[in-house]
């Protein structure tokens, strides 16, 4: 199994050897994203000016069992720090250098601007999915700042029971509004040629 931090199927585009993506059978029932963020900041050993840049959780039904949190210290440009946070504790962490062209969060998450938690984002996405007759089993979460306008966004990616991606909905972490929908168009069934002519014998 490949290992990921803050990415699923290229959400952010960088891989990590630190921790495996959650097993669907063990992932649900954890803290909401903002609850995990608040606890993480209070218990983690961070540098004086270290900033949280983003977080992600996988296979929520509705909430993930663990959160992966990305941070950086402005005093060490180019270096990133990742932490695995579960049930109020940091289970693993590592520092690594950002590679060229990696699509990783760069803007600090300001707690005062985060008003919509992951559970509310899930409710919004589930309501939209029902209205559009989309059936899903799991939700992957990513919280980061949009480069355009510095708006915090929950990216909620939906998967079916077979873990096939169905699409991603982007929910404002300030207002709870859907700002973008990116459904994956299902593959068209193969066409079957039907001979509807009547043969008289």
mmCIF file of C-alpha atoms in Angstrom:
data_model
loop_
_atom_site.group_PDB
_atom_site.id
_atom_site.type_symbol
_atom_site.label_atom_id
_atom_site.label_comp_id
_atom_site.label_asym_id
_atom_site.label_seq_id
_atom_site.Cartn_x
_atom_site.Cartn_y
_atom_site.Cartn_z
ATOM 1 C CA UNK A 1 0.000 0.000 0.000
ATOM 2 C CA UNK A 2 1.285 3.463 -0.834
ATOM 3 C CA UNK A 3 1.578 5.983 1.969
ATOM 4 C CA UNK A 4 0.103 9.457 1.829
ATOM 5 C CA UNK A 5 -0.028 12.713 3.772
ATOM 6 C CA UNK A 6 -2.685 15.251 2.847
ATOM 7 C CA UNK A 7 -3.369 13.566 -0.456
ATOM 8 C CA UNK A 8 -5.571 10.971 -2.066
ATOM 9 C CA UNK A 9 -5.321 10.220 -5.761
ATOM 10 C CA UNK A 10 -3.253 13.359 -6.298
ATOM 11 C CA UNK A 11 -5.257 15.776 -4.138
ATOM 12 C CA UNK A 12 -2.018 17.477 -3.209
ATOM 13 C CA UNK A 13 0.467 15.415 -5.102
ATOM 14 C CA UNK A 14 3.080 14.416 -2.579
ATOM 15 C CA UNK A 15 3.642 11.075 -0.915
ATOM 16 C CA UNK A 16 4.860 10.320 2.577
ATOM 17 C CA UNK A 17 6.465 7.238 4.092
ATOM 18 C CA UNK A 18 5.298 8.260 7.555
ATOM 19 C CA UNK A 19 1.839 6.815 7.781
ATOM 20 C CA UNK A 20 -0.537 4.690 5.795
ATOM 21 C CA UNK A 21 -3.880 5.942 4.627
ATOM 22 C CA UNK A 22 -6.540 4.734 7.028
ATOM 23 C CA UNK A 23 -8.119 1.350 6.517
ATOM 24 C CA UNK A 24 -11.821 1.874 5.741
ATOM 25 C CA UNK A 25 -12.752 -0.683 8.402
ATOM 26 C CA UNK A 26 -10.917 1.250 11.116
ATOM 27 C CA UNK A 27 -11.214 4.858 10.095
ATOM 28 C CA UNK A 28 -14.567 6.206 11.255
ATOM 29 C CA UNK A 29 -15.618 7.634 14.595
ATOM 30 C CA UNK A 30 -12.809 10.114 15.227
ATOM 31 C CA UNK A 31 -12.708 13.793 16.057
ATOM 32 C CA UNK A 32 -14.041 16.430 13.704
ATOM 33 C CA UNK A 33 -11.397 18.396 11.865
ATOM 34 C CA UNK A 34 -11.514 21.591 13.928
ATOM 35 C CA UNK A 35 -11.690 19.662 17.209
ATOM 36 C CA UNK A 36 -8.578 17.761 16.141
ATOM 37 C CA UNK A 37 -6.866 20.995 15.072
ATOM 38 C CA UNK A 38 -7.588 22.685 18.405
ATOM 39 C CA UNK A 39 -6.299 19.713 20.378
ATOM 40 C CA UNK A 40 -3.261 19.339 18.145
ATOM 41 C CA UNK A 41 -2.183 22.940 18.667
ATOM 42 C CA UNK A 42 -2.536 22.534 22.436
ATOM 43 C CA UNK A 43 -0.503 19.307 22.763
ATOM 44 C CA UNK A 44 1.940 19.239 19.835
ATOM 45 C CA UNK A 45 5.539 20.348 20.249
ATOM 46 C CA UNK A 46 5.749 23.144 17.691
ATOM 47 C CA UNK A 47 8.454 25.705 17.079
ATOM 48 C CA UNK A 48 7.596 29.194 18.387
ATOM 49 C CA UNK A 49 6.520 30.477 14.959
ATOM 50 C CA UNK A 50 5.431 27.194 13.394
ATOM 51 C CA UNK A 51 2.178 27.469 11.449
ATOM 52 C CA UNK A 52 -0.426 24.875 10.481
ATOM 53 C CA UNK A 53 -0.903 24.924 6.704
ATOM 54 C CA UNK A 54 -3.418 22.149 6.109
ATOM 55 C CA UNK A 55 -4.937 18.904 7.279
ATOM 56 C CA UNK A 56 -6.560 15.824 5.817
ATOM 57 C CA UNK A 57 -8.499 12.746 6.873
ATOM 58 C CA UNK A 58 -9.500 9.639 4.962
ATOM 59 C CA UNK A 59 -12.387 7.168 4.751
ATOM 60 C CA UNK A 60 -14.825 9.029 6.961
ATOM 61 C CA UNK A 61 -18.314 7.637 7.500
ATOM 62 C CA UNK A 62 -18.735 10.493 8.260
ATOM 63 C CA UNK A 63 -15.551 11.453 10.192
ATOM 64 C CA UNK A 64 -12.051 9.978 9.766
ATOM 65 C CA UNK A 65 -10.376 8.028 12.540
ATOM 66 C CA UNK A 66 -7.185 10.081 12.275
ATOM 67 C CA UNK A 67 -6.082 13.412 10.911
ATOM 68 C CA UNK A 68 -2.850 14.234 9.107
ATOM 69 C CA UNK A 69 -1.653 17.760 9.845
ATOM 70 C CA UNK A 70 0.918 19.731 7.848
ATOM 71 C CA UNK A 71 2.863 22.598 9.399
ATOM 72 C CA UNK A 72 5.925 24.720 8.670
ATOM 73 C CA UNK A 73 8.308 27.010 10.524
ATOM 74 C CA UNK A 74 9.113 30.256 8.651
ATOM 75 C CA UNK A 75 12.597 30.076 10.185
ATOM 76 C CA UNK A 76 13.350 26.993 8.058
ATOM 77 C CA UNK A 77 12.150 27.827 4.515
ATOM 78 C CA UNK A 78 11.415 24.828 2.334
ATOM 79 C CA UNK A 79 11.004 22.435 5.238
ATOM 80 C CA UNK A 80 7.633 20.910 6.124
ATOM 81 C CA UNK A 81 6.476 18.992 9.178
ATOM 82 C CA UNK A 82 3.748 16.363 9.172
ATOM 83 C CA UNK A 83 1.967 14.837 12.155
ATOM 84 C CA UNK A 84 -0.506 11.996 12.605
ATOM 85 C CA UNK A 85 -3.107 13.010 15.186
ATOM 86 C CA UNK A 86 -5.482 10.469 16.760
ATOM 87 C CA UNK A 87 -7.679 10.731 19.853
ATOM 88 C CA UNK A 88 -5.915 13.756 21.276
ATOM 89 C CA UNK A 89 -2.343 12.555 20.724
ATOM 90 C CA UNK A 90 0.390 12.862 18.101
ATOM 91 C CA UNK A 91 1.174 9.279 17.094
ATOM 92 C CA UNK A 92 3.913 9.964 14.541
ATOM 93 C CA UNK A 93 5.670 12.876 12.925
ATOM 94 C CA UNK A 94 8.479 13.735 10.573
ATOM 95 C CA UNK A 95 10.115 16.685 8.835
ATOM 96 C CA UNK A 96 10.942 16.743 5.140
ATOM 97 C CA UNK A 97 12.001 19.161 2.441
ATOM 98 C CA UNK A 98 9.442 20.335 -0.071
ATOM 99 C CA UNK A 99 10.204 19.140 -3.582
ATOM 100 C CA UNK A 100 9.976 21.431 -6.618
ATOM 101 C CA UNK A 101 6.470 21.738 -8.065
ATOM 102 C CA UNK A 102 4.837 19.954 -5.128
ATOM 103 C CA UNK A 103 1.249 21.078 -4.732
ATOM 104 C CA UNK A 104 1.223 21.549 -0.977
ATOM 105 C CA UNK A 105 -0.536 24.183 1.139
ATOM 106 C CA UNK A 106 1.526 27.320 1.675
ATOM 107 C CA UNK A 107 -0.862 29.697 3.483
ATOM 108 C CA UNK A 108 -1.398 29.529 7.219
ATOM 109 C CA UNK A 109 -4.760 28.293 8.490
ATOM 110 C CA UNK A 110 -6.051 31.027 10.769
ATOM 111 C CA UNK A 111 -8.311 29.472 13.383
ATOM 112 C CA UNK A 112 -10.545 32.530 13.706
ATOM 113 C CA UNK A 113 -11.475 32.211 10.028
ATOM 114 C CA UNK A 114 -12.517 28.560 10.315
ATOM 115 C CA UNK A 115 -16.225 28.544 11.170
ATOM 116 C CA UNK A 116 -17.441 25.377 9.453
ATOM 117 C CA UNK A 117 -16.230 22.048 10.843
ATOM 118 C CA UNK A 118 -15.818 18.822 8.883
ATOM 119 C CA UNK A 119 -19.082 17.359 10.219
ATOM 120 C CA UNK A 120 -21.037 20.344 8.893
ATOM 121 C CA UNK A 121 -19.176 20.132 5.590
ATOM 122 C CA UNK A 122 -20.175 16.478 5.405
ATOM 123 C CA UNK A 123 -23.834 17.343 5.972
ATOM 124 C CA UNK A 124 -23.735 19.902 3.172
ATOM 125 C CA UNK A 125 -22.028 17.487 0.779
ATOM 126 C CA UNK A 126 -24.350 14.596 1.672
ATOM 127 C CA UNK A 127 -27.386 16.786 1.023
ATOM 128 C CA UNK A 128 -26.040 17.784 -2.401
ATOM 129 C CA UNK A 129 -25.187 14.165 -3.221
ATOM 130 C CA UNK A 130 -28.720 13.053 -2.338
ATOM 131 C CA UNK A 131 -30.262 15.813 -4.418
ATOM 132 C CA UNK A 132 -28.172 14.726 -7.396
ATOM 133 C CA UNK A 133 -28.799 11.022 -6.752
ATOM 134 C CA UNK A 134 -25.143 10.255 -6.042
ATOM 135 C CA UNK A 135 -24.578 7.322 -3.702
ATOM 136 C CA UNK A 136 -21.317 7.194 -1.747
ATOM 137 C CA UNK A 137 -19.765 5.251 1.131
ATOM 138 C CA UNK A 138 -16.654 7.194 2.202
ATOM 139 C CA UNK A 139 -15.493 10.787 2.401
ATOM 140 C CA UNK A 140 -11.898 12.015 2.217
ATOM 141 C CA UNK A 141 -11.301 15.481 3.682
ATOM 142 C CA UNK A 142 -8.740 18.159 3.039
ATOM 143 C CA UNK A 143 -8.682 21.627 4.611
ATOM 144 C CA UNK A 144 -6.458 24.303 3.128
ATOM 145 C CA UNK A 145 -6.478 27.926 2.043
ATOM 146 C CA UNK A 146 -7.400 28.721 -1.526
ATOM 147 C CA UNK A 147 -4.679 30.758 -3.136
ATOM 148 C CA UNK A 148 -7.341 32.923 -4.775
ATOM 149 C CA UNK A 149 -8.861 35.133 -2.106
ATOM 150 C CA UNK A 150 -7.316 33.365 0.893
ATOM 151 C CA UNK A 151 -10.551 31.505 1.573
ATOM 152 C CA UNK A 152 -10.343 28.318 3.680
ATOM 153 C CA UNK A 153 -11.895 25.385 1.862
ATOM 154 C CA UNK A 154 -12.986 21.897 2.814
ATOM 155 C CA UNK A 155 -12.331 19.630 -0.155
ATOM 156 C CA UNK A 156 -14.588 16.616 0.381
ATOM 157 C CA UNK A 157 -13.902 13.753 -2.010
ATOM 158 C CA UNK A 158 -16.521 11.011 -2.179
ATOM 159 C CA UNK A 159 -15.932 7.326 -2.904
ATOM 160 C CA UNK A 160 -18.267 4.399 -3.348
ATOM 161 C CA UNK A 161 -18.138 1.091 -1.480
ATOM 162 C CA UNK A 162 -15.524 -0.208 -3.922
ATOM 163 C CA UNK A 163 -13.361 2.860 -3.098
ATOM 164 C CA UNK A 164 -13.844 4.283 -6.583
ATOM 165 C CA UNK A 165 -13.681 8.125 -6.582
ATOM 166 C CA UNK A 166 -16.975 9.795 -7.485
ATOM 167 C CA UNK A 167 -15.951 13.425 -7.331
ATOM 168 C CA UNK A 168 -14.954 16.300 -5.055
ATOM 169 C CA UNK A 169 -17.077 19.078 -3.604
ATOM 170 C CA UNK A 170 -15.482 22.272 -2.318
ATOM 171 C CA UNK A 171 -17.131 23.769 0.760
ATOM 172 C CA UNK A 172 -16.245 27.164 2.232
ATOM 173 C CA UNK A 173 -14.948 26.752 5.782
ATOM 174 C CA UNK A 174 -16.283 30.241 6.499
ATOM 175 C CA UNK A 175 -19.845 30.046 5.205
ATOM 176 C CA UNK A 176 -20.580 26.381 4.510
ATOM 177 C CA UNK A 177 -21.503 27.176 0.909
ATOM 178 C CA UNK A 178 -20.576 24.914 -1.975
ATOM 179 C CA UNK A 179 -18.095 26.874 -4.082
ATOM 180 C CA UNK A 180 -17.354 24.174 -6.647
ATOM 181 C CA UNK A 181 -18.544 20.734 -7.721
ATOM 182 C CA UNK A 182 -16.262 18.379 -9.619
ATOM 183 C CA UNK A 183 -18.138 15.139 -10.198
ATOM 184 C CA UNK A 184 -16.392 12.366 -12.067
ATOM 185 C CA UNK A 185 -18.527 11.347 -14.997
ATOM 186 C CA UNK A 186 -19.303 7.620 -14.826
ATOM 187 C CA UNK A 187 -18.045 5.489 -17.655
ATOM 188 C CA UNK A 188 -20.637 5.017 -20.360
ATOM 189 C CA UNK A 189 -21.886 1.440 -20.746
ATOM 190 C CA UNK A 190 -20.802 -0.235 -23.965
ATOM 191 C CA UNK A 191 -23.261 0.153 -26.788
ATOM 192 C CA UNK A 192 -25.032 -3.011 -27.834
ATOM 193 C CA UNK A 193 -26.149 -3.320 -31.388
ATOM 194 C CA UNK A 194 -29.717 -4.597 -31.494
ATOM 195 C CA UNK A 195 -31.249 -5.903 -34.663
ATOM 196 C CA UNK A 196 -34.909 -4.976 -34.319
ATOM 197 C CA UNK A 197 -35.860 -6.223 -37.747
ATOM 198 C CA UNK A 198 -38.468 -8.982 -37.961
ATOM 199 C CA UNK A 199 -37.426 -12.136 -39.705
ATOM 200 C CA UNK A 200 -40.220 -14.181 -41.262
ATOM 201 C CA UNK A 201 -39.439 -17.814 -41.843
#
